[in-house]
Amino acid sequence: MAIDQYLRKRFFPHIWCAGCGHGIVLNNMLRAVDQLQINQNEMVMVSGIGCSSRISGYVDFHSLHTLHGRALAFATGVKMSQPNLTVICPMGDGDALAIGGNHFIHACRRNMDLTAIVMNNRIYGMTGGQFSPLSGTGITATTSPQKTIDREFDIISLSLASGATFVARTTAYHYKEITNYIKEALQHPGFSVVEILSQCPTHFGRRNKQGDATEMLQRYRQNTTSIGSEAKQKNPELIERGIFRQETAPEYCAEYAELINRAQQS
Amino acid sequence: MRQRTEFIQGNETCVRAALYAGLDFFAGYPITPSSEITEHMAAHLPRIGGSFLQMEDEISSLCSIIGASLTGHKVMTATSGPGFSLMQEALGFAVMTEIPCVIADVQRGGPSTGLPTHGSQGDVYQARWGTQGDHAIISLTASNHQDLFAMTVEAFNMAETFRTPVVLLLDEITGHMREPLTLPREGEIPVIERLRTSVPEGVDYHPYLPREDGRLPMSDFGGKHRYNVTGLYHDMWGFPTTDPKVIHGLIHHLMDKIENHAHEITRYREYYLDDAHTVLISYGCSARTALHVVTSRRRRGEKLGLLEIQSLWPFPAELVRAKCEHAHYILVVEMNMGQVVHEVKKAVQDPERVYLANRVDGEFITPTDVRNIMRLVHGRGV
């Protein structure tokens, strides 16, 4: 089925720059929803603030465009109050892990059935190209003219350590993996994190001499590899893609339903 | 049938009233002196099948109840000064997106960590102007448990009627004090339910197009209408816009829907005002002291009266002006460096009649404190 049935065409054109990876994420996220045949009336998209967060306006779901860093906090209230809804939270790297870092780790810990998508372009795009906690060292940004000295988070390690029960990573180049991992994440009965490396040619690529969108996508092909591949053993610098964890654990809303039962019986 | 009377804390009174009003979703974070509200919610809500969440901070507490309100629930959070500061951004979001919710702020001494276990009324202006930008807000308060029960139910009713966050300004003194509360019977206090849209499925629903009376019927998230909610200036579909005409319309709507209904929102009590030469104006815990002064002085034939304000915002300026028309002296009794006193000065004619009787050292303001100020005002020395 055509995915444009999930788009609010009235609100196009979108605000993203030419060559931005976020459109690829949107496209393949909608393919995942389409393949799972989820009723649009039962889909809620909750986002924060930033380029990535504007995604919620373009989809024909119940959509909640909230505050910088707070998407998961709002989503927790939506899901807890109406557990039958499928809740998906696209976030940027600064949104999810700088200002929203505390909500992120606690959402991982709680294991509520939410799907968090971190569209990681390693930069604050909407505000003009400041470095983020995912930029890493040696990066030129508008707030690091002498290059960054800040070390980066590893979203996967952070999610695993915080207790997320589904954790995956891919890139905007590997678009089929985006669909597959989001599909898995949406079906997973617990808190899911899907990190998607997404190019920002305007602010990250240009200042760090990474070329245009095509070159940045090529780079994702070259500097990533599947989890545990031979290439990784030969070159430890490669970034691994794949599903890092997929395990069931007590889901928060289900546990709360049990808690209600106990309270009402006693 | 005899009505049930219980000897309970103000904070628990607030919980009982919220449940009476139909609350079924609460999220909070521990903070003195409001923690009892969160604790009692944790005990009561599962029994009625409602949701209780202890979140990671006050920010996420308010964010999560806003999310739950969107799916059609009556929601509340409770906090105190520092937590209320953290909530200001999300409070503004609820104002902009017109999502009903109730925030109880049990005031303690500030600024900063201040005096966690002592009373204060220092958050009156924070309730009004804590979040950035022009906006209107409703804030209610009460001085005793019976009124606190009623005002809490009113807070939920007004949140639904005006599609707005309502700030319930309690204080450490009334919050922690125990006194008898006669539990109202079902139906004794009206409970207003959410106005939902009658637009059928498949017909274009405009979530942000006010009706002629200014009200906006809602549609629950998860229901038949899918729409966008954003803290950006938005059009009638809820989609972001920078169109000056739409922005002009929205900011005026957000102000007018509350300010133009100030007379409907105004709540107060009055004692001996008809012939009062000296009018005391007070609210919350301080009104208990003011009432004591007024009743004891009346016994001695002194013409004192009390106007107890229960709706602090929108400030009932017309009421204050009318009630103070014939007063020689107006004394505002409050536990801060002077907040409501400024509103009273703005409201009345001849503002030089207005004086402040306050106490800000963490101790409850006493009748003696008020009498000493009154002697000075009357030119008799202390």
XYZ file of C-alpha atoms in Angstrom:
648
model
C 0.000 0.000 0.000
C 1.190 3.535 -0.681
C 2.574 5.162 2.423
C 1.232 8.571 1.487
C -2.029 7.624 3.183
C -0.134 8.169 6.438
C 0.980 11.692 5.508
C -0.813 14.972 6.142
C -0.217 16.293 2.657
C -1.963 19.535 3.568
C 1.077 20.467 5.640
C 3.749 19.872 3.039
C 6.344 20.941 1.935
C 8.276 19.921 5.046
C 10.884 22.127 6.720
C 13.909 19.839 6.302
C 16.902 20.925 4.191
C 17.676 19.210 0.904
C 19.748 16.111 1.623
C 18.610 15.719 5.254
C 18.401 12.135 6.462
C 15.211 12.664 8.437
C 12.976 12.217 5.387
C 14.478 8.758 4.852
C 13.627 7.910 8.451
C 10.055 9.191 8.030
C 9.580 7.196 4.836
C 10.821 3.935 6.309
C 9.080 4.424 9.637
C 5.778 4.709 7.768
C 6.603 1.550 5.813
C 6.993 -0.251 9.129
C 3.599 1.015 10.344
C 2.057 0.045 7.006
C 3.517 -3.457 7.036
C 2.211 -4.000 10.564
C -1.219 -2.674 9.504
C -1.585 -0.651 12.689
C -4.851 1.285 12.814
C -3.991 4.982 12.475
C -6.516 5.828 15.200
C -4.414 3.780 17.595
C -1.091 5.368 16.666
C 0.238 8.262 18.718
C 3.430 10.070 17.792
C 5.004 12.181 20.530
C 8.023 14.340 19.736
C 10.075 17.062 21.394
C 11.797 20.042 19.767
C 14.287 20.167 16.909
C 14.447 19.310 13.220
C 13.643 15.647 13.897
C 10.691 16.493 16.128
C 8.819 18.207 13.318
C 8.179 14.723 11.945
C 5.089 14.430 14.147
C 3.281 17.172 12.247
C 3.556 15.350 8.938
C 2.056 12.015 9.936
C -1.657 11.333 10.045
C -1.623 9.862 13.557
C -2.595 11.453 16.834
C 0.412 13.740 17.105
C 1.851 15.621 20.054
C 4.713 18.060 19.427
C 5.910 18.900 22.918
C 8.857 20.507 24.706
C 12.579 20.159 24.102
C 13.694 16.853 25.634
C 10.321 15.922 27.130
C 8.790 13.663 24.472
C 9.219 10.512 26.569
C 7.700 12.182 29.639
C 4.549 13.153 27.708
C 4.495 9.734 26.019
C 4.628 8.023 29.408
C 1.388 9.770 30.375
C -0.299 8.944 27.068
C 0.620 5.251 27.230
C -0.056 4.807 30.939
C -3.525 6.340 30.593
C -4.403 4.406 27.424
C -2.206 1.291 27.169
C -3.949 0.020 24.019
C -2.358 2.834 21.985
C 0.890 2.361 20.058
C 3.192 5.220 21.013
C 6.242 6.166 18.963
C 8.687 8.934 19.948
C 11.074 10.282 17.306
C 13.755 12.449 18.894
C 16.963 14.178 17.921
C 20.280 13.398 19.625
C 20.407 16.607 21.655
C 16.686 16.356 22.363
C 16.883 12.752 23.611
C 20.241 12.748 25.366
C 21.216 16.265 26.439
C 18.130 18.072 27.727
C 16.104 14.842 27.702
C 18.793 12.537 29.087
C 17.163 11.996 32.450
C 13.777 11.157 30.935
C 15.550 8.831 28.508
C 17.304 6.678 31.110
C 14.218 6.521 33.312
C 12.036 5.488 30.363
C 14.565 2.709 29.655
C 14.436 1.649 33.308
C 10.616 1.644 33.526
C 10.237 -0.579 30.447
C 6.921 0.887 29.370
C 5.909 -0.224 25.872
C 7.106 2.875 23.994
C 9.237 3.052 20.857
C 11.993 5.673 21.011
C 13.691 6.589 17.739
C 16.851 8.648 18.101
C 17.654 10.364 14.815
C 21.325 11.000 15.490
C 22.915 13.613 13.251
C 25.442 14.650 15.933
C 24.476 18.317 15.758
C 21.796 20.844 16.792
C 20.497 21.642 13.324
C 17.487 23.847 13.957
C 19.420 26.323 16.110
C 22.230 26.630 13.581
C 24.791 23.883 14.093
C 25.958 23.753 17.711
C 27.718 20.570 18.888
C 25.681 17.957 20.756
C 26.557 15.277 23.328
C 26.713 12.878 20.368
C 29.150 14.981 18.292
C 32.235 13.501 19.920
C 35.678 15.092 20.006
C 37.406 16.954 17.201
C 34.194 18.250 15.611
C 33.742 21.757 14.266
C 30.436 23.366 15.186
C 29.255 26.933 15.741
C 29.982 26.532 19.450
C 33.287 24.723 18.889
C 35.293 26.813 16.439
C 38.458 25.244 17.944
C 36.902 21.757 17.629
C 35.079 19.859 20.376
C 36.805 18.451 23.453
C 33.546 16.919 24.791
C 33.378 13.130 24.684
C 30.229 11.559 23.256
C 27.612 9.222 24.655
C 27.234 5.782 23.156
C 23.436 5.551 22.833
C 23.521 1.763 22.672
C 25.599 1.290 25.850
C 23.517 3.899 27.650
C 20.243 2.216 26.653
C 21.501 -1.234 27.591
C 22.819 -0.056 30.952
C 19.567 1.795 31.686
C 17.447 -1.274 31.088
C 15.863 -0.857 27.655
C 14.660 -4.273 26.471
C 14.971 -3.691 22.718
C 18.015 -1.818 21.428
C 19.028 -1.465 17.778
C 21.112 0.793 15.543
C 21.257 1.495 11.845
C 21.804 4.429 9.485
C 19.884 6.455 6.928
C 21.879 4.631 4.229
C 20.570 1.226 5.375
C 16.943 2.140 4.815
C 15.628 -1.412 4.791
C 17.085 -1.931 8.244
C 15.224 1.181 9.415
C 11.914 -0.413 8.435
C 12.847 -3.784 9.893
C 14.132 -2.472 13.215
C 11.202 -0.099 13.705
C 8.865 -2.979 12.897
C 10.556 -5.120 15.509
C 10.554 -2.248 17.989
C 6.837 -1.526 17.505
C 6.022 -5.180 18.088
C 8.317 -5.476 21.089
C 6.343 -5.479 24.375
C 8.582 -3.104 26.304
C 10.750 -0.021 25.905
C 12.554 0.027 22.555
C 15.381 2.241 21.383
C 16.280 2.491 17.704
C 19.247 4.739 16.960
C 19.407 5.894 13.355
C 22.505 7.776 12.197
C 21.083 10.507 9.981
C 23.099 12.959 7.912
C 22.952 16.731 8.336
C 24.817 18.050 5.311
C 23.891 21.656 6.107
C 25.499 21.937 9.524
C 27.556 18.823 10.271
C 28.752 17.798 6.834
C 29.650 21.255 5.573
C 31.657 22.346 8.624
C 33.433 19.007 8.985
C 34.277 18.601 5.324
C 32.200 15.470 4.917
C 30.814 16.493 1.554
C 27.206 16.508 0.418
C 24.371 14.173 1.400
C 25.471 11.443 -1.006
C 28.991 11.440 0.369
C 27.714 11.379 3.929
C 25.479 8.408 3.106
C 28.446 6.669 1.487
C 30.374 7.241 4.690
C 27.662 5.374 6.663
C 28.143 2.465 4.291
C 31.895 2.536 4.831
C 32.192 3.207 8.559
C 29.512 0.794 9.823
C 29.193 -2.967 9.829
C 26.873 -5.686 11.157
C 27.243 -6.704 14.794
C 30.079 -9.200 15.257
C 31.149 -9.134 11.620
C 34.591 -10.124 10.458
C 35.132 -6.565 9.307
C 34.627 -5.360 12.895
C 37.266 -7.746 14.159
C 39.702 -6.444 11.569
C 38.792 -2.820 12.140
C 37.513 -2.030 15.662
C 36.823 1.566 14.589
C 33.765 0.465 12.624
C 30.348 1.299 14.147
C 28.167 -1.772 14.596
C 24.630 -1.975 13.228
C 21.994 -4.464 14.261
C 19.847 -5.539 17.210
C 21.905 -5.371 20.411
C 19.206 -6.600 22.753
C 15.751 -8.099 22.300
C 14.445 -9.675 25.466
C 11.189 -9.700 27.359
C 10.896 -8.271 30.838
C 7.860 -7.137 32.875
C 6.203 -4.281 30.993
C 5.162 -1.292 33.117
C 1.496 -0.945 32.116
C 0.940 -4.703 32.478
C 2.579 -4.602 35.910
C 0.388 -1.672 36.898
C -2.732 -3.598 35.842
C -1.600 -6.347 38.219
C -1.036 -3.765 40.945
C -4.633 -2.553 40.486
C -5.861 -6.134 40.848
C -3.955 -6.553 44.093
C -5.185 -3.206 45.454
C -8.806 -3.997 44.638
C -8.657 -7.474 46.171
C -7.103 -6.389 49.453
C -28.231 10.384 57.131
C -25.382 11.911 59.084
C -22.547 13.085 56.920
C -19.118 11.653 57.554
C -16.655 13.936 59.232
C -12.963 13.158 59.275
C -10.090 14.779 61.106
C -7.468 14.989 58.358
C -4.661 17.056 56.867
C -5.205 19.708 54.229
C -3.083 17.735 51.809
C -5.307 14.692 52.221
C -8.378 16.898 51.876
C -7.046 17.947 48.499
C -6.737 14.278 47.480
C -10.280 13.430 48.613
C -11.644 16.398 46.695
C -9.707 15.555 43.542
C -11.171 12.042 43.584
C -14.638 13.529 44.177
C -14.077 15.692 41.076
C -13.327 12.599 38.992
C -9.521 12.582 38.953
C -8.171 9.255 37.720
C -4.579 10.056 36.741
C -1.891 11.528 38.973
C 1.872 11.861 38.587
C 4.215 13.425 41.105
C 7.663 13.625 42.606
C 8.449 13.745 46.334
C 8.861 17.225 47.801
C 8.091 18.763 51.169
C 5.484 19.953 52.098
C 3.327 18.416 49.341
C 4.447 14.761 49.560
C 1.313 13.656 51.453
C -0.761 14.470 48.375
C 1.399 12.129 46.302
C 1.350 9.448 49.025
C -2.427 9.480 49.422
C -2.863 9.385 45.647
C -0.637 6.293 45.542
C -2.891 4.662 48.128
C -6.281 5.652 46.669
C -5.891 5.567 42.886
C -5.206 1.844 42.286
C -8.293 0.975 44.353
C -10.525 2.854 41.919
C -8.615 1.623 38.878
C -6.923 4.985 38.352
C -3.302 5.583 37.415
C -0.535 6.725 39.733
C 2.983 7.475 38.538
C 6.001 8.538 40.547
C 8.097 10.244 37.907
C 11.804 11.107 37.763
C 11.216 14.806 38.479
C 8.581 17.537 38.546
C 9.117 18.337 34.867
C 8.095 14.862 33.761
C 5.285 14.781 36.327
C 3.506 17.690 34.677
C 4.397 16.501 31.156
C 2.955 13.052 31.786
C -0.346 14.313 33.204
C -0.749 16.577 30.170
C -0.311 13.485 27.976
C -2.903 11.626 30.044
C -5.357 14.530 29.880
C -5.185 14.311 26.083
C -6.488 10.753 26.170
C -9.517 11.995 28.107
C -8.597 11.728 31.782
C -8.917 14.181 34.663
C -5.381 14.748 35.850
C -3.357 16.420 38.558
C 0.149 16.808 39.941
C 1.306 18.267 43.248
C 4.503 19.991 44.244
C 6.094 22.822 46.192
C 8.247 25.864 45.354
C 11.364 24.371 43.713
C 9.270 21.744 41.913
C 6.793 24.393 40.813
C 9.729 26.311 39.306
C 10.674 23.217 37.292
C 7.105 22.868 36.045
C 6.838 26.329 34.534
C 7.798 25.323 30.991
C 5.206 22.551 30.857
C 2.643 24.837 32.496
C 3.091 27.192 29.551
C 2.679 24.244 27.199
C -0.672 23.379 28.801
C -1.716 27.036 28.468
C -0.755 27.150 24.784
C -2.245 23.781 23.868
C -5.322 24.343 26.084
C -5.100 21.023 27.888
C -7.038 20.783 31.181
C -4.936 19.892 34.236
C -4.615 20.843 37.895
C -1.321 21.686 39.616
C -1.301 21.881 43.410
C 1.545 24.014 44.763
C 1.865 23.650 48.519
C 3.877 26.791 49.182
C 6.962 26.818 51.395
C 9.548 29.492 52.131
C 11.690 30.536 49.177
C 13.639 31.446 47.127
C 15.525 28.248 46.277
C 15.453 25.412 48.813
C 14.412 28.043 51.339
C 12.322 26.719 54.213
C 10.945 23.320 53.209
C 8.965 22.688 56.395
C 7.644 26.191 57.030
C 4.742 28.180 55.677
C 4.867 30.943 53.092
C 2.706 32.529 50.446
C 5.554 33.580 48.205
C 4.382 31.859 45.002
C 1.394 34.068 44.182
C 3.202 35.859 41.390
C 4.966 32.685 40.294
C 1.557 31.130 39.711
C 0.660 34.152 37.611
C 3.880 34.862 35.736
C 6.161 31.861 36.272
C 5.966 30.672 32.682
C 7.201 32.953 29.950
C 5.138 35.052 27.613
C 1.731 36.685 27.808
C -0.918 34.339 29.083
C -3.872 34.099 31.430
C -4.087 31.652 34.301
C -6.563 30.540 36.937
C -5.349 30.119 40.497
C -7.475 29.174 43.506
C -6.714 28.965 47.215
C -8.487 28.314 50.518
C -7.956 28.861 54.246
C -9.738 25.827 55.711
C -10.369 22.230 54.772
C -14.053 22.606 53.907
C -13.259 25.403 51.462
C -10.160 23.591 50.239
C -12.343 20.648 49.296
C -14.706 22.910 47.359
C -11.883 24.858 45.685
C -10.152 21.654 44.583
C -13.357 20.461 42.909
C -13.742 23.940 41.392
C -10.165 23.731 40.083
C -11.058 20.616 38.099
C -14.320 22.171 36.929
C -12.601 25.333 35.741
C -9.801 23.364 34.054
C -12.450 21.584 31.964
C -14.654 24.632 31.367
C -11.850 26.918 30.252
C -9.475 24.248 28.875
C -6.597 25.502 30.934
C -4.177 24.498 33.667
C -5.432 25.606 37.086
C -2.978 26.272 39.903
C -4.237 25.324 43.332
C -2.163 27.434 45.731
C -2.001 25.709 49.082
C 0.527 26.456 51.785
C 2.476 24.412 54.296
C 0.203 25.560 57.129
C -3.170 24.532 55.682
C -1.551 21.570 53.927
C -0.168 20.039 57.108
C -2.826 21.237 59.544
C -5.456 18.747 60.693
C -9.036 19.858 61.234
C -12.461 18.295 60.734
C -13.683 17.907 57.168
C -17.317 17.019 56.529
C -17.214 15.014 53.332
C -19.698 16.405 50.825
C -22.267 13.931 49.527
C -22.223 12.886 45.887
C -23.830 15.644 43.854
C -23.554 18.221 46.631
C -20.840 20.057 44.731
C -21.391 20.069 40.950
C -18.766 18.204 38.929
C -18.209 19.367 35.355
C -17.256 16.790 32.753
C -15.186 17.371 29.656
C -16.878 18.950 26.666
C -16.278 16.582 23.762
C -16.852 17.263 20.089
C -19.983 16.037 18.343
C -18.250 16.171 14.936
C -18.668 12.672 13.463
C -15.839 10.533 12.145
C -14.742 11.415 8.629
C -15.763 15.076 8.978
C -12.959 17.636 9.292
C -12.577 18.357 13.025
C -10.928 21.632 14.011
C -9.457 21.104 17.477
C -8.501 24.767 17.842
C -11.505 26.542 16.351
C -13.393 28.099 19.274
C -17.186 28.019 19.291
C -19.071 31.302 19.562
C -18.902 31.074 23.358
C -15.110 30.684 23.197
C -15.134 27.014 24.239
C -13.324 24.284 22.301
C -14.871 20.814 22.375
C -12.130 18.192 22.680
C -11.506 14.843 21.055
C -9.577 12.179 22.960
C -6.254 10.934 21.637
C -6.938 7.391 20.480
C -10.419 8.452 19.344
C -11.881 9.021 15.915
C -10.227 12.358 15.141
C -6.486 12.524 14.553
C -5.037 16.000 15.020
C -1.826 17.786 15.928
C -1.023 19.394 19.271
C 1.954 21.760 19.483
C 3.356 24.412 21.794
C 4.077 26.552 18.728
C 1.540 29.114 17.588
C -0.918 27.036 15.626
C -3.919 27.266 13.335
C -7.355 25.740 13.831
C -6.005 22.281 12.934
C -3.254 22.593 15.516
C -0.558 22.941 12.878
C 2.350 25.393 13.394
C 1.951 28.783 11.779
C 3.659 32.175 11.610
C 0.668 33.887 9.988
C 0.313 37.198 11.902
C -3.488 37.098 11.715
C -3.631 33.616 13.237
C -1.094 34.514 15.948
C -3.046 37.652 16.835
C -6.247 35.624 17.098
C -4.731 32.871 19.233
C -3.031 35.086 21.830
C -6.226 37.105 22.213
C -8.274 33.930 22.534
C -5.920 32.567 25.229
C -6.238 35.789 27.240
C -9.903 36.526 26.632
C -11.268 33.079 27.418
C -10.171 33.631 31.023
C -9.932 37.387 31.569
C -13.359 38.021 30.049
C -14.861 35.450 32.414
C -13.175 36.768 35.566
C -16.598 37.383 37.153
C -17.514 33.691 36.680
C -14.207 32.588 38.161
C -14.229 34.927 41.163
C -14.580 33.095 44.494
C -14.465 34.787 47.891
C -15.833 34.956 51.407
C -16.689 38.129 53.272
C -17.094 38.884 56.970
C -18.553 42.090 58.463
C -17.832 44.189 55.372
C -21.070 46.203 55.263
C -20.023 48.932 57.706
C -16.284 48.210 57.966
C -13.970 51.208 58.334
C -10.930 48.953 58.155
C -11.043 46.184 55.555
C -8.623 43.294 55.867
C -7.917 41.443 52.642
C -6.354 38.023 52.925
C -6.254 34.476 51.528
C -5.017 30.998 52.368
C -3.559 30.413 55.845
C -3.207 34.147 56.534
C -6.970 34.558 56.215
C -7.348 32.394 59.355
C -5.351 34.960 61.319
C -7.159 37.863 59.702
C -10.531 36.322 60.537
C -9.477 35.894 64.168
C -8.512 39.572 64.377
C -11.740 40.723 62.777
C -14.080 38.624 64.943
C -12.276 39.488 68.195
C -12.247 43.212 67.418
C -15.896 43.187 66.371
C -16.722 41.969 69.878
C -15.183 45.211 71.109
C -17.281 47.204 68.655
C -14.490 48.064 66.247
C -15.635 48.275 62.650
C -13.345 45.718 61.024
C -14.239 43.472 58.117
C -12.517 40.757 56.085
C -12.537 40.005 52.388
C -11.087 36.538 51.912
C -10.065 36.000 48.284
C -10.223 32.410 47.051
C -9.590 33.078 43.344
C -6.240 34.879 43.188
C -5.959 34.802 39.387
C -7.550 36.326 37.421
C -7.349 38.866 40.220
C -10.887 39.928 41.251
C -10.155 43.643 40.887
C -13.787 44.716 40.487
C -14.799 42.855 43.625
C -11.950 44.377 45.632
C -12.748 47.867 44.366
C -16.426 47.517 45.290
C -15.819 45.990 48.712
C -13.243 48.626 49.632
C -15.212 51.603 48.391
C -16.037 52.995 51.845
C -13.017 51.707 53.750
C -10.769 54.207 55.527
C -7.975 51.683 55.752
C -7.257 48.557 53.745
C -4.840 46.039 55.223
C -3.573 43.152 53.105
C -2.533 40.226 55.297
C -0.171 37.791 53.567
C 2.947 35.759 54.263
C 5.346 37.248 51.715
C 7.122 40.541 51.063
C 3.968 41.930 49.462
C 2.375 40.350 46.396
C -1.426 40.582 46.532
C -1.008 44.029 48.139
C 0.185 45.342 44.747
C -2.905 43.982 43.027
C -5.119 45.580 45.672
C -3.364 48.935 45.198
C -3.996 48.702 41.476
C -7.637 47.752 41.998
C -8.854 50.373 44.489
C -9.355 54.087 44.245
C -7.043 56.040 46.555
C -4.366 53.339 46.887
C -2.695 55.298 49.720
C -5.322 53.623 51.943
C -3.667 50.237 51.311
C -1.149 48.774 53.803
C 0.676 45.462 54.093
C 0.609 43.282 57.216
C 3.040 40.469 56.589
C 5.371 37.970 58.198
C 8.186 36.266 56.305
C 10.302 34.425 58.901
C 8.683 31.032 58.443
C 6.418 31.434 61.471
C 2.658 31.622 61.000
C 1.501 35.244 61.075
C -0.245 35.876 64.401
C -3.168 38.132 65.371
C -0.662 40.174 67.391
C 1.424 40.760 64.237
C -1.653 42.073 62.454
C -2.796 44.173 65.441
C 0.640 45.787 65.730
C 0.580 46.848 62.072
C -2.998 48.045 62.511
C -1.998 50.243 65.446
C 0.704 51.831 63.304
C -1.729 52.361 60.446
C -4.255 53.930 62.796
C -1.513 56.203 64.135
C -1.483 54.764 67.637
C 2.044 53.354 67.726
C 2.912 49.835 68.709
